[in-house]
Coordinates of C-alpha atoms in Angstrom, one line a residue:
Chain G
M62 CA 82.6 70.2 112.2
V63 CA 84.7 69.6 109.3
P64 CA 85.4 66.0 108.1
L65 CA 88.8 64.6 108.1
S66 CA 88.9 64.3 104.5
Y67 CA 88.4 68.0 103.7
Y68 CA 91.9 68.5 105.4
L69 CA 93.3 65.5 103.4
V70 CA 92.0 67.0 100.5
L71 CA 93.6 70.2 101.1
S72 CA 96.9 68.8 102.1
G73 CA 97.0 67.1 98.5
I74 CA 96.2 69.9 96.9
L75 CA 99.2 71.8 98.3
F76 CA 101.4 68.5 97.8
A77 CA 100.2 68.4 93.9
C78 CA 101.1 72.0 93.7
G79 CA 104.3 71.3 95.2
V80 CA 105.0 68.6 92.7
T81 CA 103.9 70.8 89.7
G82 CA 106.1 73.5 91.0
F83 CA 109.0 71.3 91.1
L84 CA 108.6 69.9 87.5
I85 CA 107.6 73.3 85.7
K86 CA 109.6 76.0 87.2
R87 CA 112.9 76.8 85.8
N88 CA 114.5 78.8 88.8
I89 CA 116.3 76.7 91.4
I90 CA 115.1 79.1 94.3
T91 CA 111.4 78.5 93.3
I92 CA 112.0 74.7 92.9
F93 CA 113.1 74.6 96.5
M94 CA 110.2 76.4 97.6
S95 CA 108.1 73.9 95.9
I96 CA 109.7 71.5 98.1
E97 CA 108.7 73.4 100.9
L98 CA 105.2 73.4 99.9
M99 CA 105.2 69.4 99.6
L100 CA 106.5 69.5 103.1
N101 CA 103.7 71.6 104.3
G102 CA 101.0 69.7 102.8
V103 CA 102.4 66.6 104.2
N104 CA 102.5 68.2 107.5
L105 CA 99.1 69.3 107.6
S106 CA 97.8 65.8 106.9
F107 CA 100.2 64.9 110.2
V108 CA 98.3 67.4 112.1
A109 CA 94.9 66.5 110.9
F110 CA 95.2 62.7 111.7
A111 CA 96.6 63.5 115.1
A112 CA 93.6 65.6 115.8
R113 CA 91.4 62.6 114.6
W114 CA 93.0 59.8 116.1
H115 CA 93.9 61.7 119.4
A116 CA 97.3 61.1 119.3
L117 CA 99.8 63.7 119.8
R118 CA 102.4 61.8 118.3
G119 CA 101.4 63.3 115.0
Q120 CA 102.1 66.6 115.9
V121 CA 105.5 65.6 117.0
F122 CA 106.5 64.3 113.7
V123 CA 105.7 67.9 112.1
F124 CA 108.4 69.0 114.5
F125 CA 110.7 66.8 113.0
V126 CA 109.7 67.5 109.3
M127 CA 110.3 71.4 110.2
V128 CA 113.9 70.2 112.0
V129 CA 114.6 68.6 108.3
A130 CA 113.2 71.6 106.3
A131 CA 115.4 74.1 108.1
A132 CA 118.2 71.9 107.6
E133 CA 117.6 71.4 104.1
A134 CA 116.7 75.2 103.6
A135 CA 120.2 76.2 105.0
V136 CA 122.2 73.6 103.1
G137 CA 120.5 74.2 99.8
L138 CA 120.5 77.7 99.8
A139 CA 124.4 77.5 100.4
I140 CA 124.7 75.1 97.5
I141 CA 122.5 77.5 95.3
I142 CA 124.8 80.6 96.4
A143 CA 127.8 78.4 95.6
V144 CA 126.5 77.5 92.4
Y145 CA 125.5 81.0 91.5
R146 CA 129.2 82.0 92.0
T147 CA 130.6 79.9 89.6
R148 CA 127.8 79.7 87.0
E149 CA 126.2 83.1 87.4
T150 CA 122.5 81.8 86.5
L151 CA 119.9 80.3 88.7
N152 CA 118.4 78.6 85.6
V153 CA 118.4 74.9 86.2
D154 CA 118.5 74.2 82.2
Q155 CA 121.8 76.0 82.0
M156 CA 123.4 73.9 84.8
N157 CA 124.2 71.2 82.3
L158 CA 127.9 70.2 82.9
L159 CA 127.0 66.6 83.7
K160 CA 124.7 66.4 80.4
L161 CA 126.1 64.1 77.3
Chain A
M187 CA 79.8 87.0 129.4
S188 CA 77.6 87.1 125.9
I189 CA 79.1 87.3 122.6
S190 CA 78.0 90.8 122.1
T191 CA 79.2 92.1 125.6
F192 CA 82.7 90.4 124.7
V193 CA 82.9 92.2 121.4
I194 CA 81.9 95.8 122.9
V195 CA 84.5 95.1 125.7
S196 CA 87.0 94.1 123.2
V197 CA 86.7 96.8 120.9
I198 CA 87.0 99.3 123.8
K199 CA 90.0 97.8 124.9
I200 CA 91.6 97.8 121.5
V201 CA 90.7 101.5 121.0
I202 CA 92.0 102.3 124.3
A203 CA 95.3 100.4 123.9
L204 CA 96.1 101.8 120.2
A205 CA 95.3 105.4 121.4
V206 CA 97.8 104.8 124.5
L207 CA 100.4 102.9 122.3
L208 CA 100.4 105.6 119.4
T209 CA 100.4 108.3 121.9
S210 CA 103.4 106.7 123.7
V211 CA 105.0 106.3 120.3
A212 CA 104.7 109.9 119.5
Y213 CA 106.1 111.1 122.8
S214 CA 108.8 108.5 123.1
V215 CA 110.1 110.4 120.0
W216 CA 109.8 113.7 121.9
L217 CA 111.5 112.0 124.8
E218 CA 114.2 110.8 122.6
R219 CA 115.1 114.3 120.9
K220 CA 114.8 115.8 124.4
V221 CA 116.8 113.8 126.5
L222 CA 119.3 113.4 123.7
G223 CA 119.5 117.0 123.4
H224 CA 120.3 117.5 127.3
I225 CA 122.9 114.6 126.8
Q226 CA 124.4 116.6 124.1
N227 CA 124.4 119.9 126.0
R228 CA 121.4 121.1 123.7
W229 CA 117.9 121.8 124.4
G230 CA 116.0 119.7 122.1
P231 CA 112.6 120.7 120.7
S232 CA 111.3 123.7 122.4
Y233 CA 109.4 126.0 120.2
V234 CA 106.1 124.3 119.7
G235 CA 104.3 124.4 123.1
P236 CA 105.6 124.4 126.8
F237 CA 108.8 122.4 126.6
G238 CA 108.2 121.4 122.9
L239 CA 105.5 119.0 124.2
L240 CA 103.5 119.8 120.9
Q241 CA 106.2 118.8 118.8
P242 CA 104.9 115.2 118.1
L243 CA 101.7 116.7 116.9
A244 CA 103.5 119.2 114.4
D245 CA 105.7 116.3 113.0
G246 CA 102.5 114.4 112.5
L247 CA 101.0 117.3 110.4
K248 CA 104.3 117.8 108.4
F249 CA 104.4 114.0 107.7
I250 CA 101.0 114.0 106.4
F251 CA 101.1 117.0 104.2
K252 CA 104.6 116.3 102.8
E253 CA 104.4 115.0 99.1
D254 CA 104.4 111.3 99.0
L255 CA 106.9 110.6 96.2
T256 CA 107.0 107.0 94.5
P257 CA 110.5 107.0 92.9
P258 CA 110.7 105.3 89.3
H259 CA 111.9 101.8 89.0
V260 CA 110.4 100.6 92.1
H261 CA 108.5 97.3 92.7
K262 CA 105.3 99.1 93.2
A263 CA 103.2 96.8 95.2
L264 CA 105.9 95.8 97.7
Y265 CA 107.1 99.3 97.7
I266 CA 103.6 100.4 99.4
A267 CA 103.2 97.0 101.3
A268 CA 106.5 97.0 103.3
P269 CA 105.8 99.8 105.5
M270 CA 102.2 98.7 106.3
L271 CA 103.6 95.6 107.2
S272 CA 106.1 96.8 109.4
V273 CA 103.7 99.0 111.2
I274 CA 101.3 96.3 111.4
C275 CA 103.7 93.8 113.0
A276 CA 104.7 96.3 115.5
V277 CA 101.7 97.5 116.7
S278 CA 99.8 93.9 116.8
S279 CA 101.8 92.6 119.2
I280 CA 100.4 94.7 121.8
A281 CA 97.0 92.6 121.9
V282 CA 98.8 90.0 124.0
I283 CA 100.4 92.0 126.8
P284 CA 99.0 92.4 130.1
I285 CA 99.5 95.6 131.7
G286 CA 97.9 95.0 135.1
N287 CA 95.3 93.1 137.0
W288 CA 91.5 92.6 136.6
V289 CA 89.2 95.6 136.9
D290 CA 85.6 95.0 137.7
V291 CA 83.4 97.5 135.8
A292 CA 79.6 97.1 135.8
G293 CA 79.8 93.7 137.0
L294 CA 82.2 92.5 134.6
H295 CA 85.7 91.0 135.1
I296 CA 88.0 92.5 132.7
P297 CA 91.4 91.5 132.4
L298 CA 93.5 94.6 131.4
E299 CA 94.9 93.2 128.2
I300 CA 93.1 92.6 124.9
T301 CA 93.2 88.8 124.9
D302 CA 94.8 86.4 127.4
V303 CA 96.0 83.6 125.4
N304 CA 98.2 80.7 126.9
I305 CA 100.8 81.0 124.3
G306 CA 101.2 84.6 124.6
L307 CA 105.0 84.8 124.6
L308 CA 105.2 82.8 121.4
V309 CA 102.5 84.9 119.6
I310 CA 104.6 87.9 120.4
L311 CA 107.8 86.1 119.2
G312 CA 105.9 85.1 116.1
I313 CA 104.5 88.6 115.1
T314 CA 107.8 90.1 115.7
S315 CA 109.5 87.4 113.3
M316 CA 107.2 88.5 110.6
G317 CA 108.3 92.1 111.3
V318 CA 111.8 91.4 109.4
Y319 CA 109.9 91.2 105.9
G320 CA 108.7 94.8 106.3
V321 CA 112.5 95.9 106.3
A322 CA 113.6 93.4 103.9
L323 CA 111.3 94.1 101.5
A324 CA 111.5 97.8 101.9
G325 CA 115.2 97.3 100.9
W326 CA 114.6 95.2 98.1
S327 CA 111.7 96.6 96.4
S328 CA 113.2 100.5 96.5
N329 CA 115.6 99.5 94.0
N330 CA 118.5 101.3 95.2
K331 CA 122.0 100.0 96.5
Y332 CA 121.8 101.7 99.9
S333 CA 118.5 100.4 100.6
L334 CA 119.4 96.9 99.3
L335 CA 122.4 96.9 101.6
G336 CA 120.4 98.2 104.6
G337 CA 117.6 95.7 103.9
L338 CA 119.9 92.6 103.8
R339 CA 122.1 93.9 106.9
A340 CA 118.9 94.3 108.8
S341 CA 117.4 90.8 107.9
A342 CA 120.9 89.2 108.7
Q343 CA 121.3 90.9 111.9
M344 CA 117.4 90.4 113.0
V345 CA 117.5 86.6 112.2
S346 CA 120.9 86.0 114.0
Y347 CA 120.0 87.9 117.1
E348 CA 116.6 86.7 117.3
I349 CA 118.2 83.1 117.8
S350 CA 120.1 84.5 121.3
L351 CA 116.9 86.4 122.3
G352 CA 114.6 83.3 121.9
L353 CA 117.3 81.2 123.9
S354 CA 117.6 83.9 126.6
L355 CA 113.7 83.8 127.0
I356 CA 113.7 79.9 127.4
G357 CA 115.5 80.4 130.9
V358 CA 112.6 82.5 132.0
L359 CA 110.2 80.2 130.9
I360 CA 112.1 77.1 132.6
V361 CA 112.0 79.1 135.7
S362 CA 108.1 80.1 135.5
G363 CA 106.9 77.1 133.8
S364 CA 104.4 78.7 131.5
F365 CA 103.7 80.7 128.3
S366 CA 101.2 82.8 129.4
L367 CA 102.5 86.1 129.9
R368 CA 100.0 86.7 133.0
Q369 CA 101.0 83.5 134.7
I370 CA 104.6 84.5 134.3
V371 CA 103.9 87.8 136.0
D372 CA 102.0 86.2 138.5
A373 CA 104.9 83.5 139.1
Q374 CA 107.3 86.7 140.1
G375 CA 104.8 88.1 143.3
G376 CA 106.4 88.1 146.5
R377 CA 109.9 89.0 147.9
F378 CA 113.0 87.0 148.6
W379 CA 114.2 87.2 152.3
G380 CA 111.5 89.9 152.9
F381 CA 113.2 92.8 150.6
V382 CA 114.5 91.5 147.3
P383 CA 111.3 91.3 144.9
R384 CA 110.9 87.9 143.3
W385 CA 111.6 89.1 139.8
N386 CA 113.1 87.0 137.4
V387 CA 116.1 89.1 136.9
F388 CA 117.0 88.4 140.5
H389 CA 116.0 85.0 140.2
G390 CA 119.1 83.6 138.6
Q391 CA 118.3 85.1 135.2
E392 CA 120.7 88.3 135.3
V393 CA 122.7 86.8 132.3
A394 CA 119.2 86.0 130.4
F395 CA 118.4 89.9 131.2
F396 CA 121.7 91.0 129.8
I397 CA 121.3 88.7 126.8
Y398 CA 117.9 89.9 126.2
L399 CA 119.0 93.4 126.5
M400 CA 121.6 93.1 123.9
S401 CA 119.4 91.0 121.5
A402 CA 116.7 93.4 121.7
Y403 CA 118.8 96.5 120.6
A404 CA 119.9 94.7 118.0
E405 CA 116.3 93.3 117.0
T406 CA 115.1 96.8 116.9
N407 CA 118.1 98.2 115.1
R408 CA 118.8 100.6 117.4
V409 CA 122.3 102.3 118.6
P410 CA 124.7 100.4 118.9
F411 CA 123.5 98.1 116.5
D412 CA 121.6 100.0 113.9
L413 CA 123.7 99.3 111.0
P414 CA 120.8 98.8 108.5
E415 CA 120.2 102.6 108.8
A416 CA 123.9 103.6 109.3
E417 CA 123.6 107.2 108.0
T418 CA 127.5 107.5 107.4
E419 CA 127.5 104.5 105.1
L420 CA 124.1 103.9 104.0
V421 CA 122.2 107.3 104.0
A422 CA 119.3 106.0 105.5
G423 CA 119.4 102.5 104.9
Y424 CA 116.4 100.7 104.0
H425 CA 114.2 103.6 104.1
T426 CA 116.1 105.9 102.2
E427 CA 113.6 106.3 99.4
Y428 CA 110.7 106.6 101.6
S429 CA 109.0 110.0 102.1
A430 CA 106.1 111.5 104.0
M431 CA 103.6 109.1 105.7
K432 CA 105.6 105.8 104.4
F433 CA 108.7 107.1 106.0
A434 CA 106.5 107.9 109.3
M435 CA 105.1 104.4 109.3
F436 CA 108.8 103.0 109.5
F437 CA 109.5 105.6 112.3
M438 CA 106.4 104.7 114.3
A439 CA 107.1 100.9 113.8
E440 CA 110.7 101.4 115.3
Y441 CA 109.2 103.2 118.3
A442 CA 106.4 100.8 118.8
N443 CA 108.9 97.9 118.7
M444 CA 110.9 99.4 121.3
I445 CA 107.7 100.0 123.5
T446 CA 106.7 96.2 123.1
V447 CA 110.5 95.3 123.9
G448 CA 110.2 97.6 126.7
C449 CA 106.9 95.9 127.9
L450 CA 108.4 92.0 127.2
A451 CA 111.4 92.9 129.3
T452 CA 109.1 94.3 132.2
L453 CA 106.7 91.4 132.3
L454 CA 109.5 88.5 131.9
F455 CA 112.3 89.9 133.8
L456 CA 111.2 92.9 136.0
G457 CA 108.1 91.5 137.7
G458 CA 105.6 93.1 135.6
W459 CA 102.8 95.4 137.3
H460 CA 104.2 93.9 140.9
G461 CA 105.3 96.7 143.1
P462 CA 104.3 98.2 146.6
I463 CA 100.5 98.5 146.4
V464 CA 98.7 100.1 149.2
G465 CA 95.6 102.2 149.3
P466 CA 91.8 102.1 148.5
P467 CA 90.3 99.7 146.0
L468 CA 90.7 102.3 142.9
A469 CA 94.3 102.3 143.9
R470 CA 94.8 98.8 143.7
V471 CA 93.8 99.0 140.2
I472 CA 95.8 101.8 139.2
L473 CA 98.9 101.6 140.9
P474 CA 99.8 98.2 139.2
V475 CA 99.5 99.9 135.8
F476 CA 101.5 102.7 137.1
W477 CA 104.3 100.5 138.2
F478 CA 104.2 98.7 134.8
G479 CA 104.2 102.0 133.1
L480 CA 107.0 103.4 135.2
K481 CA 109.3 100.1 134.2
V482 CA 108.5 100.6 130.8
F483 CA 109.5 104.2 130.7
G484 CA 112.8 103.0 132.6
F485 CA 113.5 100.9 129.7
M486 CA 112.9 103.6 127.1
I487 CA 115.2 106.0 129.0
L488 CA 117.9 103.3 128.9
Y489 CA 117.4 103.1 125.1
I490 CA 117.8 106.7 124.4
W491 CA 120.8 107.0 127.3
V492 CA 122.4 104.3 125.1
R493 CA 122.0 106.1 122.2
G494 CA 123.4 109.1 123.4
T495 CA 126.3 107.4 124.9
L496 CA 127.6 104.4 122.6
P497 CA 129.3 104.7 119.0
R498 CA 128.2 102.3 116.5
F499 CA 129.5 98.9 116.0
R500 CA 131.0 97.6 112.7
Y501 CA 129.0 95.2 111.0
D502 CA 131.5 92.1 111.1
Q503 CA 131.7 93.1 115.0
L504 CA 128.3 92.9 115.2
M505 CA 127.9 89.5 113.6
A506 CA 131.0 88.2 115.6
F507 CA 129.4 89.4 118.8
G508 CA 126.1 87.8 117.7
W509 CA 127.2 84.4 116.9
K510 CA 130.4 84.1 119.0
F511 CA 129.5 85.8 122.1
L512 CA 125.7 86.0 122.9
F513 CA 124.9 82.8 121.3
P514 CA 127.4 80.6 123.4
L515 CA 126.3 82.7 126.4
A516 CA 122.6 81.8 125.9
V517 CA 123.1 78.3 125.3
A518 CA 125.4 78.1 128.5
N519 CA 122.6 80.1 130.6
L520 CA 120.0 77.8 129.4
V521 CA 122.0 74.6 130.3
V522 CA 122.8 76.1 133.9
T523 CA 119.1 77.4 134.6
A524 CA 118.0 73.7 133.3
L525 CA 120.4 72.2 135.5
V526 CA 119.5 74.1 138.6
V527 CA 116.0 73.7 138.2
A528 CA 116.4 69.9 137.7
V529 CA 118.6 69.6 140.7
R530 CA 116.1 71.3 142.8
A531 CA 113.0 69.6 141.7
Chain W
M58 CA 79.7 76.2 111.4
L59 CA 82.6 78.5 112.3
H60 CA 84.8 75.8 112.2
L61 CA 83.9 75.1 108.5
A62 CA 83.8 78.7 107.7
L63 CA 87.4 79.3 109.1
F64 CA 88.5 76.0 107.2
S65 CA 87.0 77.1 103.9
I66 CA 88.4 81.0 104.0
F67 CA 91.8 79.9 105.1
G68 CA 92.1 76.8 102.8
A69 CA 91.2 79.1 100.0
I70 CA 94.0 81.4 100.9
C71 CA 96.3 78.4 101.0
V72 CA 95.2 76.9 97.7
A73 CA 95.3 80.5 95.9
G74 CA 98.9 81.1 97.4
A75 CA 100.3 77.4 96.4
V76 CA 98.9 78.2 92.9
N77 CA 100.3 81.6 92.8
V78 CA 103.7 80.1 93.8
L79 CA 103.6 78.6 90.3
I80 CA 102.3 81.5 88.4
Q81 CA 104.5 84.2 89.3
R82 CA 107.7 84.4 87.5
H83 CA 109.7 86.6 89.9
P84 CA 110.9 84.4 92.6
I85 CA 110.1 87.2 95.6
N86 CA 106.6 87.1 94.5
S87 CA 106.6 83.1 94.7
A88 CA 108.3 83.4 98.4
L89 CA 105.9 86.0 99.4
S90 CA 102.9 83.9 98.6
L91 CA 104.4 80.9 100.1
I92 CA 104.8 83.0 103.2
A93 CA 100.9 83.5 102.9
V94 CA 100.3 79.9 102.5
L95 CA 102.6 78.8 105.6
A96 CA 100.8 81.6 107.7
S97 CA 97.2 80.4 106.8
L98 CA 98.4 77.0 107.5
A99 CA 99.1 78.1 111.0
V100 CA 95.6 78.9 111.3
E101 CA 94.4 75.6 110.1
Y102 CA 96.8 73.9 112.8
L103 CA 95.1 76.5 115.2
L104 CA 92.0 74.9 114.2
L105 CA 92.9 71.4 114.6
G106 CA 93.8 72.3 117.9
A107 CA 97.5 72.2 117.8
E108 CA 98.6 76.0 119.2
F109 CA 101.8 75.2 120.0
L110 CA 102.5 73.9 116.5
A111 CA 101.1 77.0 114.8
A112 CA 102.9 79.3 116.8
V113 CA 106.2 77.3 115.7
Q114 CA 105.1 77.1 112.3
V115 CA 105.1 81.0 112.3
I116 CA 108.2 81.4 113.9
V117 CA 110.3 78.9 112.3
Y118 CA 108.6 78.1 109.0
A119 CA 107.4 82.0 108.1
G120 CA 109.8 83.8 110.4
A121 CA 113.2 82.3 109.8
I122 CA 113.2 79.6 107.0
M123 CA 111.3 82.0 104.7
V124 CA 113.5 84.6 105.6
L125 CA 116.4 82.7 104.5
F126 CA 114.8 82.2 101.0
V127 CA 113.9 85.9 100.7
F128 CA 117.4 86.9 101.9
T129 CA 119.1 85.1 99.3
I130 CA 116.7 86.1 96.5
M131 CA 117.8 89.5 97.7
L132 CA 121.4 88.6 97.8
L133 CA 121.6 87.2 94.3
N134 CA 119.2 89.6 93.0
A135 CA 117.5 87.2 91.2
G136 CA 115.6 88.4 88.3
E137 CA 112.6 87.2 86.6
E138 CA 112.4 83.6 85.5
E139 CA 113.3 82.8 81.7
R140 CA 110.6 81.0 80.0
T141 CA 111.5 77.7 78.5
R142 CA 109.5 75.9 76.0
G143 CA 107.5 73.1 77.6
S144 CA 107.3 69.6 76.0
R145 CA 103.9 69.5 74.0
V146 CA 103.2 66.0 75.1
A147 CA 103.3 67.2 78.7
I148 CA 100.7 70.1 78.0
V149 CA 98.3 67.7 75.9
F150 CA 98.5 64.8 78.4
G151 CA 100.0 66.4 81.5
I152 CA 97.3 68.8 82.5
P153 CA 94.2 66.5 81.8
G154 CA 96.1 63.7 83.4
M155 CA 96.4 65.7 86.4
L156 CA 93.1 67.0 86.6
V157 CA 91.4 63.5 86.3
G158 CA 94.1 62.2 88.8
G159 CA 93.3 64.8 91.6
I160 CA 89.5 64.6 91.0
L161 CA 89.7 60.5 91.5
V162 CA 91.9 61.0 94.5
A163 CA 89.7 63.5 96.2
W164 CA 86.7 61.6 95.3
A165 CA 88.3 58.3 96.8
L166 CA 89.2 60.5 99.8
L167 CA 85.6 62.0 100.2
R168 CA 83.9 58.8 99.7
Y169 CA 85.8 56.0 101.0
S170 CA 88.0 57.2 103.8
G171 CA 85.3 56.5 106.3
T172 CA 87.0 59.0 108.7
G173 CA 84.7 61.0 110.9
P174 CA 84.7 64.8 111.8
V175 CA 87.6 66.8 113.3
S176 CA 86.3 69.2 115.7
V177 CA 87.8 72.1 117.3
G178 CA 89.7 72.0 120.7
V179 CA 89.2 68.1 120.4
L180 CA 93.0 67.4 121.0
P181 CA 94.6 70.3 122.5
G182 CA 98.5 70.2 122.1
P183 CA 99.6 71.9 125.2
P184 CA 103.4 72.5 125.1
N185 CA 104.1 70.7 128.2
T186 CA 102.4 67.3 126.6
I187 CA 104.3 67.8 123.6
A188 CA 107.6 68.4 125.6
Q189 CA 106.6 65.3 127.2
L190 CA 106.2 63.1 124.1
L191 CA 109.5 65.0 122.3
F192 CA 112.0 64.7 125.3
H193 CA 110.7 61.2 126.7
D194 CA 109.2 59.0 124.0
F195 CA 111.1 60.4 121.2
L196 CA 114.3 61.4 122.7
L197 CA 116.7 59.4 120.2
P198 CA 115.3 61.0 117.1
F199 CA 115.4 64.4 118.8
E200 CA 119.0 63.7 119.5
V201 CA 119.6 62.6 115.9
T202 CA 118.1 65.6 114.4
S203 CA 120.1 67.9 116.8
L204 CA 123.0 66.0 115.0
L205 CA 121.4 66.5 111.7
I206 CA 121.0 70.5 112.4
L207 CA 125.0 70.5 113.6
I208 CA 126.0 68.9 110.2
A209 CA 123.6 71.1 108.4
I210 CA 125.4 74.3 110.1
M211 CA 128.7 72.9 109.1
G212 CA 127.7 72.0 105.7
A213 CA 126.1 75.6 105.1
V214 CA 129.3 77.3 106.6
V215 CA 131.6 75.4 104.6
L216 CA 129.7 75.7 101.2
A217 CA 128.7 79.7 101.8
R218 CA 132.5 80.3 102.6
G219 CA 133.9 79.5 99.1
E220 CA 137.4 79.6 98.2
E221 CA 139.9 81.5 100.1
T222 CA 139.9 85.0 98.7
P223 CA 143.5 86.7 98.6
R224 CA 142.0 89.9 100.3
P225 CA 142.5 89.0 104.1
A226 CA 139.7 91.8 105.3
T227 CA 136.9 90.2 103.6
K228 CA 134.7 88.2 106.0
E229 CA 131.8 86.7 104.8
Q230 CA 128.5 85.7 106.5
G231 CA 126.7 82.5 105.5

């Protein structure tokens, strides 16, 4: 028997890792992967709550999150490829045309 | 069944399944060379043993004793891990494939598969979808332009055709109403009008079978879709830089994948182990396994026959075929099947 | 007991993988550790009884979305990440702040969440029940997400195609 809070702590750690990666990484693809990490942290708590409260709806939410993640990956990676074509770099620090 | 008996029985089953699988992998290579030889008016392997039957053994020994080169400038960890990943993914999906009914040995009621999970089909799909990484990483980590192109082609092709493959399987799932491979096979027992077997391929899933067949050729990187290893343009594609046992692992993975795909086709479309079954109780255990093996064997022969007959597609033709023809066809098949089942219900 | 052991093992793999995503400087290593995280999360889902979800997690997340990532990394031949000098304030205050905040949250969760244990197989997620929910109770959201997917596909095609090149023979696959 594992207490629900263990799952929540695990999901919190994953989410925090995602946030940290989003802030400290400089490669745009890795930043993207950090977002996936955050989404997965949230998914885990959805599933844990679903098991705790005997509500399958929690699992259905995860499906929607996955759909959004898939759509986001498709569009996001297309944007990355388009950016790479014009800027020839994946470093977010060098994508600064809009900066004063 | 106590836990210790369960473990013992499982280990025995795993050993037998692995031995059978690896032997059939070795002998499907022999079969391919032999049949291909005869198609092209040659003899194929004939020196080692009668009819060249010991050729796989000789090949294996050769692979073991060859020098295992690691080229400079490769990404070493991934270069070593990629063939292992390929072969693990190819072999482990055998765990959920049932090959026959139950046997009663020493008071135990044992199903003829390593484990029966109720989402067996999804497990196989998941494992095979992880197999892409072996090929893609091999291409990338070799640090060679031909390998990279082969790896890119392979991953794009496998992801594209996985969609049609999955959609073609959903039709079967709708007809049989379960993810469990055993239940899908059980639903195919019996006959229509007394003589046509009640297999899914005769049960309104002809189009799905066609789509499955096409996508399976693409998923296993076989002719006519073997673009990732097209030797006329890419040397050997993703395994250009591999030698000795590492190369043999890719080879084994390819043939193990062919066998898995054949088993899946047999289970989902061709009625699994159903066939005429007569005779004493022992025959009732062995005959289903025999029918199953025969169907898979037929599938392998089809693979080889296609390889000996068809030329290779061009890459843009491959992608256009997958996305503009197979994918819409699969969606149409799914819609029609769902409508028919809904109207009947 | 077994449940706790499995939870700990795969939870540890999860955390190690997530941290490795941050530490690694080559994007392909990050991607591979993310795949490890996703796979062990699938095991956690299995422990929570969500078998169908676990399979979908492996097939869709690890088998399709991450393949896209790896594919892009290979296509752009992304090299090692360039190091940028981090802000000193962030290092001095950020890391201790994060530690303190994390410990506080974990303590609060463990102490006050007042939630009972979750046991194996208490809520099986069989595919037909999920389908009932998905295609009946959540039909409208489901249809809306299908629209979202359609828009994403069209967006990806438009973006990845780029400007029309004068060479007529080139065909690009997004």
